[in-house]
């Protein structure tokens, strides 16, 4: 059975090529999903535009619009297991992590419902005989383009604030993970969200992307994914003069200083790179350690990496599942080979796990590489897999210069018992997020995004709602 998708106010089968999604843990086909033709994309965008412009959405008072978001949040909680299973089947993440992400999606809708009710217009100081009120208006229809690594959280992070801001959303999920977005659309429908406010267009980015972004109804694009795709989308947005919010890749430095609690730091490093098989934009993939403590720290990390339990995502004891696709595993393997050729020493991992339960899945062992310098290809390019490179440093100046010697600037972790040092280094690192004595702690209330080639714009927090609005200043004469 070919699954339908929501477009133009109904669920359609689409006249594009049928898409098959594959379970990376077993190699089995999960689902066959219809995709739209260019004409169906055009119709869906026109319908979304009409839905966004209709009085029943555009003229809603903020607390009325918030009611929809609260209902969606409750419906997500009710159907959280469907969402978690949908993601697990398609990207192979451990079920327990998928369940946490479904809960996080519900929390995101709740946060933006509250933001919608409480965000204020501004009355700037008057500089003459007038009163100015600055209001924030929606763009109309925004395109949300999402990747495969964490669709549950990333789609909520775009759809919730864009709706709260008064827009309609056209969502293009990764072709690897379409089921979570279809499940979210069903949940929104069940929660009573009017037709046309959330459209899902399944299919390949290279087919759907250009047609979608060329549509005049699309007035803003919010993208999360690889830096090269982000650059291409920014080019299209520049030509069309529409804003583009880009959350891109990373090569984040994770730093252990000589005064750190080393066992705690090593736990943080292991989670920071291997949780989700390293398929996270904020993965701490370059570890900087004091030269004198290099061997001691590597020995602890190797022991911890070897204790990680790989397995089927449904397994109650599974810490990490497979990579998100067999194709992606090939890419990770190529990177590890490239590291070996550049003189890297594989301290652990560097191969597929052995055992019948791993035969058909895209599994790969957590890998730690030493003996390289920061200029090596694996230290400069985003691998997006379970590969940690350990780099020794000599002093703080050397550390900061080398940690910043990357095109990216997404995140950083610092482990130390000296908060003055932590503050000094945190301020010097080019990154949108810095964690001190913790890692990957994320709050929907705090802005998130990248420096340098890690992106433009900030999602989450109140700024994450303003991203989907444009300011309008209205002047009233007072004399
Ligand atoms: P992409 O950046 O290619 O894909 C992200 C999204 O963009 C997908 O929905 C994709 O669709 C879509 N897309 C692709 N081409 C276009 C286009 N021309 N116009 C509009 N949309 C498009 O990521 P990949 O899946 O190819 O992964 C490549 C690398 O990107 C990874 O190895 C990793 O390094 C990085 N990455 C970073 C992420 C992050 O969170 N920052 C997330 C995912 C990847 P489709 O999937 O159908 O091609």
Short mmCIF file of C-alpha atoms and ligand atoms in Angstrom, two decimals:
data_model
loop_
_atom_site.label_atom_id
_atom_site.label_comp_id
_atom_site.label_asym_id
_atom_site.label_seq_id
_atom_site.Cartn_x
_atom_site.Cartn_y
_atom_site.Cartn_z
CA UNK A 1 0.00 0.00 0.00
CA UNK A 2 1.33 3.41 -0.97
CA UNK A 3 0.95 5.97 1.83
CA UNK A 4 -0.71 9.32 1.11
CA UNK A 5 0.49 12.72 2.26
CA UNK A 6 -1.36 15.91 3.26
CA UNK A 7 -1.42 18.56 0.52
CA UNK A 8 -4.06 20.97 -0.79
CA UNK A 9 -6.36 20.24 2.13
CA UNK A 10 -6.58 16.46 1.73
CA UNK A 11 -4.41 13.33 1.82
CA UNK A 12 -3.27 12.54 -1.72
CA UNK A 13 -1.26 9.70 -3.23
CA UNK A 14 0.66 12.07 -5.52
CA UNK A 15 1.65 11.44 -9.11
CA UNK A 16 5.42 11.57 -8.53
CA UNK A 17 7.70 8.55 -8.21
CA UNK A 18 6.89 6.30 -5.23
CA UNK A 19 9.45 6.55 -2.43
CA UNK A 20 10.55 3.53 -0.39
CA UNK A 21 11.96 3.97 3.09
CA UNK A 22 14.30 1.35 4.51
CA UNK A 23 14.84 0.16 8.09
CA UNK A 24 18.61 0.61 8.60
CA UNK A 25 18.65 -2.00 11.39
CA UNK A 26 17.38 -4.81 9.15
CA UNK A 27 17.48 -3.61 5.53
CA UNK A 28 13.69 -4.24 5.26
CA UNK A 29 11.37 -1.83 3.43
CA UNK A 30 9.36 0.20 5.97
CA UNK A 31 6.89 1.89 3.70
CA UNK A 32 6.09 3.03 0.19
CA UNK A 33 5.11 6.67 0.13
CA UNK A 34 3.61 8.79 -2.64
CA UNK A 35 5.38 11.96 -3.79
CA UNK A 36 4.02 15.06 -5.53
CA UNK A 37 4.46 16.17 -9.14
CA UNK A 38 5.52 19.80 -9.78
CA UNK A 39 1.84 20.67 -10.43
CA UNK A 40 0.84 19.11 -7.09
CA UNK A 41 3.59 21.10 -5.34
CA UNK A 42 2.23 24.28 -6.92
CA UNK A 43 -1.36 23.44 -5.90
CA UNK A 44 -0.24 22.64 -2.33
CA UNK A 45 1.59 25.97 -2.02
CA UNK A 46 -1.41 27.92 -3.38
CA UNK A 47 -3.71 26.13 -0.93
CA UNK A 48 -1.28 26.79 1.95
CA UNK A 49 -1.21 30.46 0.97
CA UNK A 50 -5.01 30.65 1.02
CA UNK A 51 -5.10 28.89 4.40
CA UNK A 52 -2.53 31.28 5.89
CA UNK A 53 -4.36 34.31 4.50
CA UNK A 54 -7.85 33.23 5.59
CA UNK A 55 -9.44 35.26 8.39
CA UNK A 56 -9.90 32.08 10.41
CA UNK A 57 -6.10 31.85 10.82
CA UNK A 58 -4.69 35.29 10.08
CA UNK A 59 -7.13 37.14 12.34
CA UNK A 60 -6.98 34.73 15.28
CA UNK A 61 -6.04 36.34 18.54
CA UNK A 62 -2.77 34.98 19.94
CA UNK A 63 -4.46 33.07 22.75
CA UNK A 64 -6.81 31.48 20.22
CA UNK A 65 -3.90 30.38 18.04
CA UNK A 66 -2.13 29.12 21.17
CA UNK A 67 -5.08 26.83 21.83
CA UNK A 68 -4.27 24.90 18.65
CA UNK A 69 -0.66 24.48 19.74
CA UNK A 70 -1.67 23.30 23.22
CA UNK A 71 -3.99 20.75 21.63
CA UNK A 72 -1.23 19.53 19.30
CA UNK A 73 1.11 19.20 22.28
CA UNK A 74 -1.48 17.07 24.11
CA UNK A 75 -2.12 14.96 20.99
CA UNK A 76 1.62 14.36 20.56
CA UNK A 77 1.80 13.13 24.15
CA UNK A 78 -1.14 10.82 23.48
CA UNK A 79 0.41 9.41 20.28
CA UNK A 80 4.07 9.69 21.35
CA UNK A 81 4.68 6.00 20.81
CA UNK A 82 3.58 6.25 17.15
CA UNK A 83 6.05 9.09 16.61
CA UNK A 84 8.88 7.28 18.40
CA UNK A 85 8.31 4.08 16.41
CA UNK A 86 8.09 5.99 13.11
CA UNK A 87 11.49 7.61 13.71
CA UNK A 88 13.10 4.43 15.03
CA UNK A 89 12.02 2.44 11.99
CA UNK A 90 13.52 4.94 9.57
CA UNK A 91 16.70 6.25 11.16
CA UNK A 92 17.51 3.35 13.49
CA UNK A 93 17.89 5.41 16.68
CA UNK A 94 17.46 3.49 19.90
CA UNK A 95 13.77 3.46 20.85
CA UNK A 96 14.45 5.01 24.25
CA UNK A 97 16.06 8.05 22.57
CA UNK A 98 13.15 8.28 20.09
CA UNK A 99 10.72 8.29 23.02
CA UNK A 100 12.62 11.15 24.68
CA UNK A 101 12.52 13.08 21.41
CA UNK A 102 8.74 12.58 21.05
CA UNK A 103 8.31 14.01 24.57
CA UNK A 104 10.55 16.91 23.58
CA UNK A 105 8.37 17.60 20.50
CA UNK A 106 5.30 17.88 22.75
CA UNK A 107 7.21 20.27 25.03
CA UNK A 108 8.19 22.41 22.03
CA UNK A 109 4.56 22.92 20.99
CA UNK A 110 3.68 23.75 24.61
CA UNK A 111 6.51 26.31 24.83
CA UNK A 112 5.46 28.08 21.63
CA UNK A 113 1.80 28.04 22.69
CA UNK A 114 2.89 29.97 25.78
CA UNK A 115 5.15 32.26 23.71
CA UNK A 116 2.27 32.97 21.35
CA UNK A 117 0.10 34.05 24.28
CA UNK A 118 2.73 36.18 25.99
CA UNK A 119 5.02 37.76 23.36
CA UNK A 120 4.30 41.49 23.21
CA UNK A 121 4.26 44.16 20.52
CA UNK A 122 6.62 47.08 21.22
CA UNK A 123 5.90 50.76 21.78
CA UNK A 124 9.25 52.45 21.05
CA UNK A 125 9.97 55.83 22.71
CA UNK A 126 8.35 58.59 20.62
CA UNK A 127 10.62 61.20 19.03
CA UNK A 128 7.94 63.60 17.82
CA UNK A 129 4.19 64.09 17.80
CA UNK A 130 3.39 60.52 17.11
CA UNK A 131 3.05 57.18 18.79
CA UNK A 132 4.65 54.14 17.17
CA UNK A 133 3.55 50.56 17.71
CA UNK A 134 5.78 47.81 16.30
CA UNK A 135 3.84 44.66 15.56
CA UNK A 136 5.15 41.33 14.27
CA UNK A 137 3.46 39.85 11.22
CA UNK A 138 3.74 36.34 9.74
CA UNK A 139 5.40 35.81 6.35
CA UNK A 140 2.47 33.76 5.05
CA UNK A 141 3.81 30.40 3.88
CA UNK A 142 7.20 29.17 5.10
CA UNK A 143 9.08 26.14 3.78
CA UNK A 144 10.65 23.87 6.40
CA UNK A 145 13.29 21.45 5.09
CA UNK A 146 14.52 18.87 7.59
CA UNK A 147 17.17 16.13 7.80
CA UNK A 148 17.01 12.51 8.87
CA UNK A 149 18.98 12.49 12.11
CA UNK A 150 16.33 13.80 14.54
CA UNK A 151 13.17 14.62 12.58
CA UNK A 152 10.96 14.45 15.68
CA UNK A 153 12.65 17.35 17.43
CA UNK A 154 13.69 19.32 14.36
CA UNK A 155 10.28 19.30 12.74
CA UNK A 156 8.61 20.40 15.98
CA UNK A 157 11.27 23.12 16.31
CA UNK A 158 10.23 24.60 12.97
CA UNK A 159 6.51 23.81 12.73
CA UNK A 160 5.53 24.98 16.26
CA UNK A 161 7.07 28.49 16.16
CA UNK A 162 6.10 29.04 12.52
CA UNK A 163 2.44 28.23 13.31
CA UNK A 164 2.57 30.22 16.55
CA UNK A 165 3.82 33.17 14.49
CA UNK A 166 0.74 32.90 12.26
CA UNK A 167 2.15 31.16 9.18
CA UNK A 168 1.26 28.05 7.20
CA UNK A 169 4.10 25.52 6.89
CA UNK A 170 5.11 23.38 3.92
CA UNK A 171 7.37 20.67 5.30
CA UNK A 172 9.83 18.74 3.11
CA UNK A 173 11.25 15.92 5.24
CA UNK A 174 14.36 13.98 4.32
CA UNK A 175 13.58 11.17 1.92
CA UNK A 176 15.15 8.83 4.51
CA UNK A 177 12.66 9.77 7.27
CA UNK A 178 9.20 10.61 5.97
CA UNK A 179 7.06 8.63 8.44
CA UNK A 180 7.62 10.97 11.44
CA UNK A 181 6.36 14.00 9.47
CA UNK A 182 3.31 12.11 8.19
CA UNK A 183 2.58 11.03 11.77
CA UNK A 184 2.95 14.62 12.99
CA UNK A 185 0.54 15.81 10.27
CA UNK A 186 -2.05 13.20 11.35
CA UNK A 187 -1.65 14.35 14.96
CA UNK A 188 -2.12 18.01 13.98
CA UNK A 189 -5.24 17.08 12.02
CA UNK A 190 -6.58 15.11 14.99
CA UNK A 191 -5.91 18.16 17.20
CA UNK A 192 -8.12 20.23 14.88
CA UNK A 193 -5.48 22.27 13.04
CA UNK A 194 -7.28 23.70 9.99
CA UNK A 195 -6.44 22.12 6.61
CA UNK A 196 -3.58 23.65 4.65
CA UNK A 197 -1.63 24.95 7.64
CA UNK A 198 0.68 21.94 7.64
CA UNK A 199 1.50 20.41 4.26
CA UNK A 200 4.00 17.54 3.95
CA UNK A 201 5.75 16.98 0.61
CA UNK A 202 7.68 13.68 0.64
CA UNK A 203 10.40 13.04 -1.91
CA UNK A 204 14.00 13.71 -2.84
CA UNK A 205 15.41 17.12 -2.01
CA UNK A 206 16.90 17.50 -5.48
CA UNK A 207 13.43 16.98 -7.05
CA UNK A 208 11.13 18.76 -4.61
CA UNK A 209 13.51 21.48 -3.31
CA UNK A 210 14.00 23.61 -6.43
CA UNK A 211 10.29 23.50 -7.41
CA UNK A 212 9.15 24.26 -3.87
CA UNK A 213 11.56 27.14 -3.28
CA UNK A 214 10.72 28.71 -6.66
CA UNK A 215 7.03 29.00 -5.71
CA UNK A 216 6.07 32.64 -5.14
CA UNK A 217 3.87 31.64 -2.17
CA UNK A 218 6.99 30.57 -0.19
CA UNK A 219 8.13 33.74 1.60
CA UNK A 220 10.74 32.27 3.95
CA UNK A 221 12.72 29.03 4.26
CA UNK A 222 13.98 27.32 7.39
CA UNK A 223 16.52 24.58 6.70
CA UNK A 224 18.48 22.11 8.82
CA UNK A 225 21.02 19.83 7.18
CA UNK A 226 24.41 19.72 5.53
CA UNK A 227 26.45 22.85 4.85
CA UNK A 228 26.63 22.31 1.06
CA UNK A 229 22.85 21.93 0.74
CA UNK A 230 22.44 24.97 3.01
CA UNK A 231 24.70 26.97 0.70
CA UNK A 232 22.60 25.96 -2.33
CA UNK A 233 19.36 26.91 -0.54
CA UNK A 234 20.87 30.24 0.55
CA UNK A 235 21.69 30.89 -3.14
CA UNK A 236 18.08 30.31 -4.18
CA UNK A 237 16.82 32.45 -1.29
CA UNK A 238 19.23 35.25 -2.24
CA UNK A 239 17.94 35.28 -5.83
CA UNK A 240 14.35 35.36 -4.61
CA UNK A 241 15.15 37.85 -1.81
CA UNK A 242 13.45 35.73 0.84
CA UNK A 243 14.97 35.11 4.28
CA UNK A 244 16.69 31.78 4.92
CA UNK A 245 17.35 30.41 8.40
CA UNK A 246 20.09 27.79 8.16
CA UNK A 247 21.10 25.30 10.85
CA UNK A 248 24.06 23.45 9.36
CA UNK A 249 26.89 21.14 10.26
CA UNK A 250 29.57 21.20 12.93
CA UNK A 251 33.00 19.91 13.91
CA UNK A 252 32.65 20.80 17.53
CA UNK A 253 35.63 20.92 19.90
CA UNK A 254 35.24 19.11 23.20
CA UNK A 255 37.93 20.23 25.64
CA UNK A 256 39.27 18.58 28.80
CA UNK A 257 41.51 20.92 30.84
CA UNK A 258 44.18 19.56 33.20
CA UNK A 259 42.13 20.42 36.32
CA UNK A 260 38.98 18.61 35.17
CA UNK A 261 37.22 15.72 36.89
CA UNK A 262 38.54 13.28 34.29
CA UNK A 263 36.10 10.36 34.76
CA UNK A 264 33.10 12.75 34.55
CA UNK A 265 34.62 14.48 31.55
CA UNK A 266 35.17 11.17 29.77
CA UNK A 267 31.52 10.21 30.33
CA UNK A 268 30.52 13.55 28.78
CA UNK A 269 32.86 13.02 25.82
CA UNK A 270 31.51 9.52 25.15
CA UNK A 271 27.86 10.68 25.19
CA UNK A 272 28.77 13.80 23.25
CA UNK A 273 30.07 11.84 20.28
CA UNK A 274 28.46 8.39 20.37
CA UNK A 275 24.86 9.10 21.41
CA UNK A 276 22.75 8.79 18.25
CA UNK A 277 25.80 7.22 16.53
CA UNK A 278 27.41 10.65 16.16
CA UNK A 279 24.66 11.71 13.77
CA UNK A 280 24.13 14.98 15.51
CA UNK A 281 25.10 18.45 14.33
CA UNK A 282 26.49 19.19 17.83
CA UNK A 283 28.46 15.94 18.17
CA UNK A 284 31.75 16.68 19.97
CA UNK A 285 33.91 15.10 17.27
CA UNK A 286 37.31 16.73 18.04
CA UNK A 287 38.56 16.10 21.57
CA UNK A 288 41.33 18.39 22.87
CA UNK A 289 43.33 17.04 25.82
CA UNK A 290 46.45 18.27 27.67
CA UNK A 291 49.46 16.54 26.06
CA UNK A 292 50.60 15.15 29.43
CA UNK A 293 47.21 13.48 30.01
CA UNK A 294 46.65 12.22 26.45
CA UNK A 295 47.42 8.52 27.01
CA UNK A 296 45.55 8.34 30.33
CA UNK A 297 42.41 9.91 28.82
CA UNK A 298 42.53 7.78 25.65
CA UNK A 299 42.77 4.61 27.77
CA UNK A 300 39.63 5.58 29.74
CA UNK A 301 37.74 6.51 26.57
CA UNK A 302 38.63 3.25 24.82
CA UNK A 303 37.33 1.26 27.77
CA UNK A 304 34.08 3.24 27.85
CA UNK A 305 33.59 3.07 24.06
CA UNK A 306 34.04 -0.69 24.11
CA UNK A 307 31.40 -0.99 26.83
CA UNK A 308 28.72 0.71 24.68
CA UNK A 309 26.03 -1.82 23.75
CA UNK A 310 25.24 -1.86 20.03
CA UNK A 311 22.03 -3.58 19.05
CA UNK A 312 18.61 -3.49 17.51
CA UNK A 313 16.97 -0.14 18.30
CA UNK A 314 14.10 -1.92 20.09
CA UNK A 315 16.42 -3.75 22.49
CA UNK A 316 15.89 -2.62 26.11
CA UNK A 317 19.66 -2.76 26.71
CA UNK A 318 20.66 -1.12 23.44
CA UNK A 319 22.67 2.08 23.85
CA UNK A 320 23.08 2.77 20.14
CA UNK A 321 21.58 1.30 16.96
CA UNK A 322 22.80 1.35 13.37
CA UNK A 323 23.71 4.37 11.26
CA UNK A 324 20.71 5.88 9.46
CA UNK A 325 21.38 4.13 6.14
CA UNK A 326 23.76 1.68 4.51
CA UNK A 327 24.87 4.44 2.16
CA UNK A 328 25.77 6.65 5.12
CA UNK A 329 27.77 3.82 6.73
CA UNK A 330 29.82 3.57 3.52
CA UNK A 331 30.61 7.26 3.88
CA UNK A 332 31.71 6.84 7.50
CA UNK A 333 33.93 3.90 6.52
CA UNK A 334 35.57 5.99 3.81
CA UNK A 335 36.41 8.67 6.37
CA UNK A 336 38.04 6.16 8.72
CA UNK A 337 40.12 4.81 5.80
CA UNK A 338 41.12 8.40 4.94
CA UNK A 339 42.24 8.89 8.56
CA UNK A 340 44.37 5.72 8.43
CA UNK A 341 46.02 6.93 5.21
CA UNK A 342 46.90 10.24 6.88
CA UNK A 343 48.64 8.39 9.72
CA UNK A 344 45.73 8.12 12.17
CA UNK A 345 45.88 5.32 14.75
CA UNK A 346 42.57 3.60 15.38
CA UNK A 347 42.56 3.14 19.17
CA UNK A 348 39.23 1.30 19.06
CA UNK A 349 36.47 0.61 16.51
CA UNK A 350 37.26 1.29 12.87
CA UNK A 351 35.17 -1.65 11.63
CA UNK A 352 31.69 -3.18 11.48
CA UNK A 353 30.63 -5.24 14.51
CA UNK A 354 30.60 -8.99 14.06
CA UNK A 355 27.52 -11.13 14.86
CA UNK A 356 24.35 -12.39 13.20
CA UNK A 357 22.27 -9.54 14.67
CA UNK A 358 24.44 -7.01 12.81
CA UNK A 359 24.59 -8.71 9.39
CA UNK A 360 21.80 -6.86 7.55
CA UNK A 361 21.92 -3.54 9.38
CA UNK A 362 24.07 -0.43 8.85
CA UNK A 363 26.03 -0.95 12.08
CA UNK A 364 29.47 0.51 12.81
CA UNK A 365 31.60 0.37 15.93
CA UNK A 366 32.28 3.49 18.01
CA UNK A 367 35.67 4.64 16.79
CA UNK A 368 38.46 6.65 18.44
CA UNK A 369 41.39 7.93 16.38
CA UNK A 370 44.65 9.39 17.68
CA UNK A 371 47.92 10.46 16.07
CA UNK A 372 46.47 13.12 13.74
CA UNK A 373 46.73 16.89 13.67
CA UNK A 374 43.79 19.26 13.33
CA UNK A 375 44.50 19.75 9.62
CA UNK A 376 43.65 16.10 8.81
CA UNK A 377 40.56 15.65 6.63
CA UNK A 378 38.64 13.83 9.39
CA UNK A 379 39.30 16.75 11.74
CA UNK A 380 38.04 19.32 9.24
CA UNK A 381 35.06 17.67 7.55
CA UNK A 382 31.82 16.68 9.26
CA UNK A 383 31.66 12.87 9.33
CA UNK A 384 28.28 12.71 11.07
CA UNK A 385 29.14 9.30 12.47
CA UNK A 386 30.60 7.62 15.58
CA UNK A 387 34.17 8.84 15.06
CA UNK A 388 36.12 10.79 17.69
CA UNK A 389 39.54 12.31 16.95
CA UNK A 390 41.76 13.02 19.98
CA UNK A 391 44.16 15.97 19.64
CA UNK A 392 46.75 16.98 22.28
CA UNK A 393 47.30 20.68 23.11
CA UNK A 394 50.16 22.50 24.88
CA UNK A 395 48.72 25.71 26.30
CA UNK A 396 45.54 27.79 26.26
CA UNK A 397 46.52 29.96 23.28
CA UNK A 398 47.37 26.87 21.22
CA UNK A 399 44.09 25.25 22.32
CA UNK A 400 41.85 28.19 21.36
CA UNK A 401 43.60 28.77 18.03
CA UNK A 402 43.37 25.10 17.04
CA UNK A 403 39.80 24.62 18.29
CA UNK A 404 38.74 27.63 16.18
CA UNK A 405 40.69 26.41 13.15
CA UNK A 406 37.64 24.98 11.35
CA UNK A 407 35.05 26.31 8.94
CA UNK A 408 32.34 25.44 11.48
CA UNK A 409 31.19 27.08 14.72
CA UNK A 410 28.26 25.21 16.19
CA UNK A 411 29.10 23.98 19.70
CA UNK A 412 31.88 23.41 22.23
CA UNK A 413 32.29 21.59 25.55
CA UNK A 414 34.75 22.52 28.31
CA UNK A 415 35.55 20.38 31.36
CA UNK A 416 37.39 22.15 34.18
CA UNK A 417 37.12 22.96 37.90
CA UNK A 418 38.11 26.59 37.28
CA UNK A 419 35.09 28.63 36.19
CA UNK A 420 37.22 31.70 35.38
CA UNK A 421 39.16 29.64 32.85
CA UNK A 422 35.93 28.14 31.52
CA UNK A 423 34.44 31.62 31.05
CA UNK A 424 37.59 32.93 29.31
CA UNK A 425 37.77 30.02 26.88
CA UNK A 426 34.00 29.96 26.30
CA UNK A 427 34.12 33.62 25.22
CA UNK A 428 37.03 32.94 22.83
CA UNK A 429 35.55 29.95 21.02
CA UNK A 430 33.58 30.51 17.80
CA UNK A 431 30.40 28.61 18.64
CA UNK A 432 26.69 29.28 19.07
CA UNK A 433 26.52 26.99 22.13
CA UNK A 434 29.16 26.28 24.80
CA UNK A 435 28.69 23.69 27.55
CA UNK A 436 30.74 23.77 30.73
CA UNK A 437 31.01 20.53 32.71
CA UNK A 438 28.09 19.11 30.70
CA UNK A 439 27.41 18.39 27.03
CA UNK A 440 24.40 18.24 24.69
CA UNK A 441 22.15 19.81 27.33
CA UNK A 442 19.58 21.63 25.20
CA UNK A 443 16.68 23.83 26.23
CA UNK A 444 13.82 24.96 24.01
CA UNK A 445 14.01 28.29 25.85
CA UNK A 446 17.60 29.09 24.76
CA UNK A 447 18.54 30.32 21.26
CA UNK A 448 20.36 27.73 19.17
CA UNK A 449 22.39 28.13 15.98
CA UNK A 450 25.83 28.41 14.50
CA UNK A 451 28.73 30.78 13.95
CA UNK A 452 30.64 30.74 10.64
CA UNK A 453 29.56 27.96 8.23
CA UNK A 454 27.40 26.30 10.88
CA UNK A 455 24.52 28.53 9.95
CA UNK A 456 22.58 31.75 9.97
CA UNK A 457 19.81 32.65 12.40
CA UNK A 458 18.77 31.20 15.74
CA UNK A 459 16.05 28.65 16.38
CA UNK A 460 14.43 28.00 19.77
CA UNK A 461 13.66 30.54 22.47
CA UNK A 462 11.56 33.62 21.77
CA UNK A 463 13.92 34.47 18.89
CA UNK A 464 12.84 31.16 17.36
CA UNK A 465 9.33 32.59 16.99
CA UNK A 466 10.51 36.00 15.72
CA UNK A 467 12.39 34.08 13.00
CA UNK A 468 9.01 33.46 11.38
CA UNK A 469 7.73 37.04 11.67
CA UNK A 470 8.54 40.41 10.16
CA UNK A 471 8.40 43.67 12.10
CA UNK A 472 5.93 46.35 11.07
CA UNK A 473 5.98 49.85 12.63
CA UNK A 474 2.66 51.72 12.68
CA UNK A 475 2.66 55.48 13.44
CA UNK A 476 -0.30 57.40 14.90
CA UNK A 477 -0.18 61.21 14.86
CA UNK A 478 -0.73 62.64 18.35
CA UNK A 479 -0.89 66.35 17.48
P1 LIG B 1 21.19 17.29 3.18
O1 LIG B 1 21.63 18.58 3.68
O2 LIG B 1 21.39 16.96 1.75
O3 LIG B 1 19.61 17.08 3.45
C1 LIG B 1 18.84 17.81 4.37
C2 LIG B 1 17.46 18.09 3.75
O4 LIG B 1 17.61 18.92 2.58
C3 LIG B 1 16.75 16.83 3.27
O5 LIG B 1 15.35 16.98 3.45
C4 LIG B 1 17.10 16.82 1.81
O6 LIG B 1 16.22 16.05 1.05
C5 LIG B 1 16.96 18.29 1.47
N1 LIG B 1 17.62 18.71 0.24
C6 LIG B 1 18.67 18.14 -0.42
N2 LIG B 1 18.97 18.84 -1.54
C7 LIG B 1 18.09 19.88 -1.58
C8 LIG B 1 17.88 20.97 -2.49
N3 LIG B 1 18.64 21.16 -3.57
N4 LIG B 1 16.88 21.86 -2.23
C9 LIG B 1 16.11 21.70 -1.13
N5 LIG B 1 16.24 20.70 -0.26
C10 LIG B 1 17.22 19.80 -0.46
O7 LIG B 1 21.78 16.19 4.10
P2 LIG B 1 22.18 14.71 3.73
O8 LIG B 1 21.08 13.87 4.16
O9 LIG B 1 22.62 14.51 2.33
O10 LIG B 1 23.48 14.59 4.63
C11 LIG B 1 24.69 15.12 4.16
C12 LIG B 1 25.55 15.57 5.29
O11 LIG B 1 24.95 16.74 5.88
C13 LIG B 1 25.65 14.61 6.44
O12 LIG B 1 26.57 13.61 6.22
C14 LIG B 1 26.02 15.55 7.54
O13 LIG B 1 27.38 15.84 7.48
C15 LIG B 1 25.22 16.78 7.24
N6 LIG B 1 23.95 16.86 7.99
C16 LIG B 1 23.84 17.77 8.98
C17 LIG B 1 22.69 17.83 9.73
C18 LIG B 1 22.52 18.81 10.83
O14 LIG B 1 21.76 18.55 11.75
N7 LIG B 1 23.15 19.96 10.80
C19 LIG B 1 21.59 16.92 9.51
C20 LIG B 1 21.78 16.02 8.39
C21 LIG B 1 22.92 16.02 7.67
P3 LIG B 1 16.64 14.52 0.70
O15 LIG B 1 16.97 13.87 1.98
O16 LIG B 1 15.42 14.02 0.08
O17 LIG B 1 17.81 14.62 -0.24
#
